[in-house]
Amino acid sequence: MDNHVRLFDTTLRDGEQSPGATMTTAEKLEVARALARLGVDVIEAGFPAASPDDLEAVRRIAQEVGRSQNGERVPVICGLSRTVKGDLDKAWEAVQGADKPRIHTFIATSDIHMKYKLKMERPEVLKVVREMVAYAHSLCADIEFSPEDAGRSDPEFLYQVLEVAIECGATTLNIPDTVGYLMPDEFGALIAGIIKNTPGIDKCTVSVHCHNDLGMATANTLAGIRAGARQAEVTINGIGERAGNTALEEVAMAMFTRQQVLGLETGIDTTQLARVSKMVSNYTGISVQPNKAIVGANAFAHEAGIHQDGMLKNHMTYEIMRPETVGVSQSSLVLGKHSGRHALQERMVTMGYNLDENNLNKLFERFKVLADKKKTITDADLEALVSDELYQPKVLFTLDGLQVACGTMGLPTATVRLIDPKGEKLVHASVGTGPVDAAFKAIDAIVSSSSTLVEFVIHAITQGIDAQGEVTVRIQGAESTSHLNAQKETTQPHTYGGYGADTDIVVASAKAYLSALNKMLVATGHFGEEPETAAVQKVAS
């Protein structure tokens, strides 16, 4: 339909290029399933040529998320590729198992990119577009083409490039403001000019892909859509290179809330936005800022007396949307230590989690432990349990015990017991500036792997004195480059995120730190040196 805007989610590709946002294949699968339930039209699952891990992740998403089992709707599964034959082959290898596969290929078209990055003249770029788009179309019927840095490209040359792409089989033309340079009126005019001046444009869907370097990503995306684009490329929480991408939740809710003005619609189930935002934040280790639109912790919070008075009289005085619309619920569940597995399962289904028997059993065990500590279990508690217990990265070291001593008298000390990859229990005690620092030092002594803590965030995710604490950490590894993504090559240490939740914030901190360390160890393949037995004690199982 002319008023339907496709949402092309690139959280697993462009979003994962954020420093520290690398996800495991299992985590990518869970995010892809969540995006499919959310109702996105296209999932850009990765950059298959970047690494064998990326190719395998895209292949599994294509087969497990992009293939209909019982006639249900499935999204298009897309793989990114440079205009290089080898990249295109890998992209097709990865996505061909999907019911609706797509190859997305790109080449730069701005003068500065062509001169300094590609070292090519305009005729050479046109030749590459002609040859490689045609080759991509010989592999896959659905081809998306992007002229990288279109926002700074000469419009007349851009029209030529896009015309060639259309002639050679492109079905979607994506116009990226790669460096977030344009103002909304400029970007809207660029899209309008492309639609007006590109021969054959009526055969294609025009897409927009905006970055947030000047804070204009959502505004530019909406300007492009109002100018005639009918696909928007977005990420959950707006994560992505540098300042990030256009946030899916902002575009979806702008069209939902201002439908009378925009006259546009998406297929997004908005009630799942908060849940998917939380999942992506936990997996990437990138916290959502409290004042983030739609999904931030303060998005529906009111402190000023005037605001509170207005809200008590009519919520529409200070809220243009209801929290329930985006899946934010303040209600408590009548679930406690006497609740059964079936009641828990039913509640998880209503929250959007279809857990298999094994994962439900794991969750139920943790639920019972928490129910012994808390009188009432809330939705937020269950969200934390799911994130903390079921969707952790591949485990090498697991936390088996933690004891701390701290206060104004004596030295803060932590004794940590971990289970290593061989199944052995290792114990070490360390002194630190506080209980969390002591616990981290004890873990470091056991794991014997070099890393630097660069971010530590903690807050309560439920209310009351028995609230669960949530901790997000980010660490830098010692390796010089990441093998996970060829586009991320850097001389800077790679960053890894971790998440943990518990009613004890020191335990939550240890879980989060260990989660990040496990990611680093899996990514680098270095499982640490054998700890010195004089410092680290082995405990008989």
Coordinates of C-alpha atoms in Angstrom, one line a residue, residues 107-508:
I107 CA 29.6 1.3 -3.2
A108 CA 30.5 4.9 -2.4
T109 CA 29.4 7.7 -4.7
S110 CA 30.6 10.9 -3.0
D111 CA 33.7 12.6 -4.5
I112 CA 35.6 12.4 -1.2
H113 CA 34.9 8.7 -0.8
M114 CA 35.7 7.9 -4.4
K115 CA 39.0 9.9 -4.3
Y116 CA 40.4 8.9 -1.0
K117 CA 38.8 5.5 -0.2
L118 CA 38.0 3.9 -3.5
K119 CA 40.7 5.7 -5.6
M120 CA 38.3 5.5 -8.5
E121 CA 36.8 7.9 -11.1
R122 CA 33.1 8.2 -11.8
P123 CA 33.2 6.0 -14.9
E124 CA 34.9 3.3 -13.0
V125 CA 32.2 3.4 -10.2
L126 CA 29.4 3.2 -12.9
K127 CA 31.2 0.2 -14.4
V128 CA 31.4 -1.6 -11.1
V129 CA 27.7 -0.9 -10.3
R130 CA 26.6 -2.2 -13.7
E131 CA 28.6 -5.4 -13.4
M132 CA 28.1 -6.3 -9.7
V133 CA 24.4 -5.4 -9.4
A134 CA 23.8 -7.5 -12.5
Y135 CA 25.8 -10.3 -10.9
A136 CA 23.9 -10.0 -7.7
H137 CA 20.6 -10.1 -9.6
S138 CA 21.7 -13.4 -11.3
L139 CA 21.9 -14.9 -7.8
C140 CA 18.9 -13.4 -6.1
A141 CA 15.7 -11.7 -7.4
D142 CA 15.5 -9.2 -4.5
I143 CA 18.4 -6.8 -4.7
E144 CA 18.9 -3.6 -2.7
F145 CA 21.5 -1.1 -3.8
S146 CA 23.0 1.7 -1.7
P147 CA 25.2 4.6 -3.0
E148 CA 27.3 5.1 0.1
D149 CA 27.5 8.7 1.3
A150 CA 24.7 9.7 -0.9
G151 CA 24.1 12.7 1.3
R152 CA 27.4 14.3 0.1
S153 CA 27.2 13.0 -3.5
D154 CA 26.6 15.1 -6.6
P155 CA 22.9 14.6 -7.3
E156 CA 23.3 14.4 -11.0
F157 CA 25.9 11.6 -10.7
L158 CA 23.6 10.0 -8.1
Y159 CA 20.8 9.9 -10.7
Q160 CA 23.1 8.1 -13.2
V161 CA 24.3 5.5 -10.6
L162 CA 20.8 4.7 -9.5
E163 CA 19.6 4.4 -13.1
V164 CA 22.3 1.9 -13.9
A165 CA 21.4 -0.1 -10.7
I166 CA 17.7 -0.2 -11.8
E167 CA 18.6 -1.3 -15.3
C168 CA 20.7 -4.2 -13.8
G169 CA 18.1 -5.5 -11.5
A170 CA 18.0 -3.5 -8.3
T171 CA 14.5 -3.6 -6.7
T172 CA 15.2 -1.3 -3.7
L173 CA 17.3 1.8 -3.8
N174 CA 18.6 2.9 -0.4
I175 CA 19.7 6.5 0.0
P176 CA 22.1 6.8 3.0
D177 CA 23.1 9.9 4.9
T178 CA 26.1 7.9 5.9
V179 CA 27.8 10.5 8.1
G180 CA 24.7 12.3 9.4
Y181 CA 25.5 15.5 7.6
L182 CA 22.2 16.7 6.1
M183 CA 19.4 18.8 7.6
P184 CA 15.8 17.4 7.3
D185 CA 14.9 19.9 4.5
E186 CA 18.0 19.0 2.6
F187 CA 17.5 15.2 2.9
G188 CA 13.8 15.5 2.0
A189 CA 14.8 17.5 -1.1
L190 CA 17.4 14.9 -2.0
I191 CA 14.8 12.1 -1.9
A192 CA 12.3 14.2 -3.9
G193 CA 14.9 14.9 -6.5
I194 CA 15.9 11.2 -6.8
I195 CA 12.2 10.2 -7.3
K196 CA 11.7 13.0 -9.9
N197 CA 14.9 12.6 -11.9
T198 CA 15.8 8.9 -11.9
P199 CA 14.5 6.9 -14.9
G200 CA 12.8 3.7 -13.9
I201 CA 12.4 4.7 -10.2
D202 CA 8.8 3.7 -10.3
K203 CA 9.9 0.0 -10.5
C204 CA 11.7 0.3 -7.1
T205 CA 11.1 1.0 -3.5
V206 CA 13.0 4.0 -2.3
S207 CA 14.6 3.5 1.1
V208 CA 16.3 5.9 3.6
H209 CA 19.2 5.2 6.0
C210 CA 20.2 8.0 8.3
H211 CA 22.9 8.4 10.9
N212 CA 22.7 10.5 14.0
D213 CA 25.9 12.5 14.0
L214 CA 24.1 15.8 14.4
G215 CA 21.1 14.3 16.2
M216 CA 19.0 14.5 13.0
A217 CA 18.5 10.8 12.2
T218 CA 14.8 10.4 13.0
A219 CA 13.9 13.9 11.6
N220 CA 15.8 13.1 8.3
T221 CA 14.2 9.7 8.1
L222 CA 10.7 11.1 8.4
A223 CA 11.6 13.9 5.9
G224 CA 12.6 11.3 3.4
I225 CA 9.5 9.3 4.0
R226 CA 7.3 12.3 3.5
A227 CA 9.2 13.0 0.3
G228 CA 8.2 9.6 -1.0
A229 CA 10.5 6.9 0.4
R230 CA 8.6 3.8 1.6
Q231 CA 11.3 2.0 3.4
A232 CA 13.2 3.2 6.5
E233 CA 16.4 1.6 7.7
V234 CA 16.5 1.6 11.5
T235 CA 18.0 -0.1 14.6
I236 CA 16.7 -0.9 18.1
N237 CA 17.7 1.9 20.5
G238 CA 19.4 3.7 17.6
I239 CA 22.7 1.9 18.1
G240 CA 25.2 2.0 15.3
E241 CA 28.4 3.5 14.0
R242 CA 29.6 6.6 15.9
A243 CA 26.5 8.5 17.2
G244 CA 24.2 5.7 15.9
N245 CA 21.4 5.2 13.5
T246 CA 17.7 6.1 13.3
A247 CA 15.9 4.4 16.2
L248 CA 13.2 2.0 15.1
E249 CA 11.0 2.8 18.1
E250 CA 11.1 6.6 17.4
V251 CA 10.0 6.2 13.7
A252 CA 7.4 3.6 14.5
M253 CA 5.8 5.7 17.3
A254 CA 6.1 8.9 15.3
M255 CA 3.9 7.3 12.6
F256 CA 1.6 5.7 15.2
T257 CA 1.1 8.8 17.3
R258 CA 1.0 11.4 14.5
Q259 CA -1.0 9.2 12.0
Q260 CA -3.4 12.0 11.2
V261 CA -0.5 14.3 10.1
L262 CA 1.7 11.7 8.4
G263 CA -1.0 9.4 7.0
L264 CA 1.4 6.5 7.2
E265 CA 1.5 3.1 8.9
T266 CA 3.9 0.3 9.7
G267 CA 3.4 -3.3 10.6
I268 CA 5.0 -2.9 14.1
D269 CA 3.4 -4.3 17.2
T270 CA 4.3 -1.3 19.4
T271 CA 3.6 -3.2 22.6
Q272 CA 6.8 -5.1 22.2
L273 CA 9.1 -2.1 21.8
A274 CA 10.2 -1.9 25.4
R275 CA 10.9 -5.6 25.6
V276 CA 13.0 -5.7 22.5
S277 CA 14.9 -2.6 23.5
K278 CA 15.8 -4.3 26.8
M279 CA 16.9 -7.4 25.1
V280 CA 19.2 -5.6 22.7
S281 CA 20.6 -3.4 25.6
N282 CA 21.4 -6.5 27.6
Y283 CA 23.1 -8.4 24.8
T284 CA 25.2 -5.5 23.6
G285 CA 26.0 -4.2 27.0
I286 CA 25.0 -0.7 25.8
S287 CA 22.7 1.0 28.3
V288 CA 19.7 3.0 27.2
Q289 CA 20.0 6.6 28.4
P290 CA 17.2 7.4 30.9
N291 CA 15.9 10.3 28.7
K292 CA 15.8 8.2 25.5
A293 CA 12.6 8.8 23.6
I294 CA 10.0 6.0 23.8
V295 CA 12.0 3.4 25.7
G296 CA 14.1 5.4 28.2
A297 CA 13.5 4.8 31.9
N298 CA 12.3 8.4 32.2
A299 CA 10.1 8.4 29.1
F300 CA 7.0 8.1 31.1
A301 CA 8.2 9.4 34.5
H302 CA 6.9 12.7 36.0
E303 CA 8.6 14.5 38.9
A304 CA 7.7 18.2 38.6
G305 CA 4.7 19.1 40.8
I306 CA 2.9 20.9 37.9
H307 CA 3.3 17.8 35.7
Q308 CA 2.2 15.4 38.4
D309 CA -0.9 17.5 39.1
G310 CA -1.8 17.5 35.4
M311 CA -1.2 13.8 35.1
L312 CA -3.5 13.1 38.1
K313 CA -6.3 15.1 36.4
N314 CA -5.8 13.8 32.9
H315 CA -2.8 11.8 31.6
M316 CA -3.1 13.5 28.2
T317 CA -1.9 16.8 29.8
Y318 CA 1.7 15.5 29.7
E319 CA 1.7 12.2 27.9
I320 CA 1.1 12.0 24.1
M321 CA 1.2 8.2 24.3
R322 CA 0.4 5.6 26.9
P323 CA 3.2 3.5 28.4
E324 CA 1.2 0.4 27.7
T325 CA 1.3 1.2 24.0
V326 CA 5.1 0.6 23.9
G327 CA 5.0 -2.3 26.4
V328 CA 5.8 -0.5 29.6
S329 CA 3.7 -1.9 32.4
Q330 CA 3.7 -0.9 36.0
S331 CA 1.3 -3.6 37.1
S332 CA 2.3 -6.4 39.5
L333 CA 1.6 -10.0 38.8
V334 CA -0.2 -12.3 41.2
L335 CA 2.8 -14.7 41.1
G336 CA 4.7 -15.9 44.1
K337 CA 6.3 -18.9 45.7
H338 CA 3.1 -20.9 45.5
S339 CA 2.6 -20.3 41.7
G340 CA 3.0 -23.2 39.4
R341 CA 4.9 -23.8 36.1
H342 CA 1.8 -23.4 34.0
A343 CA 0.9 -20.0 35.4
L344 CA 4.5 -18.8 34.7
Q345 CA 4.3 -20.2 31.2
E346 CA 1.1 -18.4 30.5
R347 CA 2.5 -15.1 31.7
M348 CA 5.6 -15.5 29.6
V349 CA 3.5 -16.1 26.5
T350 CA 1.5 -12.9 27.1
M351 CA 4.9 -11.1 27.5
G352 CA 6.0 -12.4 24.1
Y353 CA 8.3 -15.3 25.1
N354 CA 7.5 -18.7 23.7
L355 CA 9.9 -20.8 25.7
D356 CA 10.7 -24.4 25.0
E357 CA 10.4 -26.9 27.9
N358 CA 14.1 -26.8 28.8
N359 CA 14.3 -23.0 29.0
L360 CA 10.9 -22.9 30.9
N361 CA 12.3 -25.3 33.4
K362 CA 15.4 -23.2 33.9
L363 CA 13.3 -20.1 34.3
F364 CA 11.0 -21.8 36.7
E365 CA 13.9 -22.8 39.0
R366 CA 15.2 -19.2 39.1
F367 CA 11.6 -17.9 39.6
K368 CA 11.2 -20.1 42.7
V369 CA 14.5 -18.9 44.1
L370 CA 13.5 -15.3 43.6
A371 CA 9.9 -15.9 44.9
D372 CA 11.4 -17.0 48.2
K373 CA 13.1 -13.6 48.5
K374 CA 10.3 -11.4 47.2
K375 CA 6.6 -11.4 48.1
T376 CA 5.4 -10.3 44.6
I377 CA 7.0 -11.0 41.3
T378 CA 6.6 -8.3 38.7
D379 CA 6.9 -8.2 34.9
A380 CA 10.2 -6.4 35.3
D381 CA 11.4 -9.3 37.6
L382 CA 10.6 -11.8 34.9
E383 CA 12.2 -9.8 32.2
A384 CA 15.4 -9.7 34.3
L385 CA 15.3 -13.5 34.9
V386 CA 14.9 -14.2 31.2
S387 CA 17.7 -11.9 30.3
D388 CA 20.0 -13.0 33.0
E389 CA 19.4 -16.8 33.0
L390 CA 18.4 -17.8 29.4
Y391 CA 20.1 -15.4 27.0
Q392 CA 23.7 -15.3 28.3
P393 CA 26.6 -15.9 25.9
K394 CA 28.5 -19.1 25.7
V395 CA 29.7 -19.9 29.2
L396 CA 33.3 -20.7 30.0
F397 CA 33.5 -19.7 33.6
T398 CA 30.4 -19.7 35.8
L399 CA 29.9 -18.1 39.2
D400 CA 29.5 -20.8 41.8
G401 CA 29.7 -18.7 45.0
L402 CA 30.5 -15.2 46.3
Q403 CA 31.1 -13.8 49.8
V404 CA 32.1 -10.3 50.6
A405 CA 33.1 -8.4 53.8
C406 CA 33.0 -4.6 53.7
G407 CA 32.1 -1.5 55.7
T408 CA 33.9 1.3 57.5
M409 CA 36.1 -1.1 59.5
G410 CA 38.6 -3.4 57.9
L411 CA 39.5 -3.9 54.2
P412 CA 36.8 -4.8 51.6
T413 CA 37.4 -8.4 50.8
A414 CA 35.7 -10.8 48.3
T415 CA 36.0 -14.5 48.0
V416 CA 34.9 -15.9 44.7
R417 CA 34.3 -19.5 43.6
L418 CA 34.1 -20.1 39.8
I419 CA 33.7 -23.3 37.7
D420 CA 36.2 -23.3 34.9
P421 CA 35.7 -24.8 31.4
K422 CA 37.0 -28.1 32.7
G423 CA 34.4 -28.3 35.4
E424 CA 36.9 -27.6 38.2
K425 CA 35.9 -25.3 41.1
L426 CA 38.5 -22.5 41.7
V427 CA 38.5 -20.2 44.7
H428 CA 40.3 -16.9 45.3
A429 CA 40.0 -14.0 47.7
S430 CA 41.0 -10.4 46.9
V431 CA 41.1 -7.1 48.6
G432 CA 39.7 -4.0 46.8
T433 CA 38.6 -0.4 47.2
G434 CA 35.1 -1.8 47.7
P435 CA 33.2 -5.1 47.5
V436 CA 32.6 -4.9 43.7
D437 CA 36.3 -4.0 43.0
A438 CA 37.4 -6.9 45.3
A439 CA 35.1 -9.3 43.5
F440 CA 36.3 -8.3 40.1
K441 CA 39.9 -8.7 41.2
A442 CA 39.2 -12.1 42.5
I443 CA 37.6 -13.1 39.2
D444 CA 40.6 -11.7 37.3
A445 CA 42.9 -13.8 39.4
I446 CA 41.0 -17.0 38.5
V447 CA 40.4 -16.3 34.8
S448 CA 43.9 -15.0 34.2
S449 CA 42.9 -12.8 31.2
S450 CA 43.9 -9.2 30.7
S451 CA 41.1 -6.7 30.4
T452 CA 40.2 -3.1 31.4
L453 CA 36.8 -2.1 32.9
V454 CA 35.6 0.9 30.9
E455 CA 32.0 1.2 32.0
F456 CA 30.0 0.1 35.0
V457 CA 26.3 1.0 35.3
I458 CA 23.9 -0.2 38.1
H459 CA 20.3 0.5 38.9
A460 CA 17.2 -1.1 40.4
I461 CA 14.8 -2.6 37.9
T462 CA 12.0 -3.2 40.3
Q463 CA 10.6 -1.3 43.2
G464 CA 10.8 -1.8 46.9
I465 CA 13.5 -2.8 49.4
D466 CA 13.7 -6.2 47.8
A467 CA 14.2 -4.9 44.3
Q468 CA 16.4 -6.6 41.9
G469 CA 19.6 -4.8 40.9
E470 CA 20.7 -4.7 37.3
V471 CA 24.3 -4.2 36.3
T472 CA 25.8 -3.5 32.8
V473 CA 29.5 -3.5 32.3
R474 CA 31.8 -3.0 29.3
I475 CA 35.4 -4.1 29.2
Q476 CA 38.2 -3.7 26.7
G477 CA 40.2 -6.7 25.7
A478 CA 43.9 -6.7 25.2
E479 CA 43.8 -7.9 21.5
S480 CA 44.7 -5.3 18.9
T481 CA 42.0 -6.2 16.3
S482 CA 38.7 -8.0 16.2
H483 CA 38.3 -10.9 13.8
L484 CA 34.5 -10.8 14.1
N485 CA 34.0 -8.1 11.6
A486 CA 36.3 -7.1 8.8
Q487 CA 34.8 -3.6 8.8
K488 CA 35.8 -3.1 12.5
E489 CA 39.6 -3.4 12.0
T490 CA 41.2 -1.1 14.4
T491 CA 44.4 -0.7 16.5
Q492 CA 42.2 0.0 19.5
P493 CA 41.3 -2.8 22.0
H494 CA 38.0 -4.4 21.3
T495 CA 35.1 -3.8 23.7
Y496 CA 32.7 -6.4 25.2
G497 CA 29.5 -5.9 27.1
G498 CA 28.0 -8.0 29.9
Y499 CA 24.8 -8.0 31.9
G500 CA 23.7 -9.4 35.3
A501 CA 20.7 -9.1 37.6
D502 CA 20.2 -10.2 41.2
T503 CA 18.7 -9.0 44.4
D504 CA 22.3 -8.7 45.6
I505 CA 24.0 -5.9 43.6
V506 CA 27.5 -7.4 44.3
V507 CA 26.3 -10.7 42.9
A508 CA 24.7 -8.9 39.9

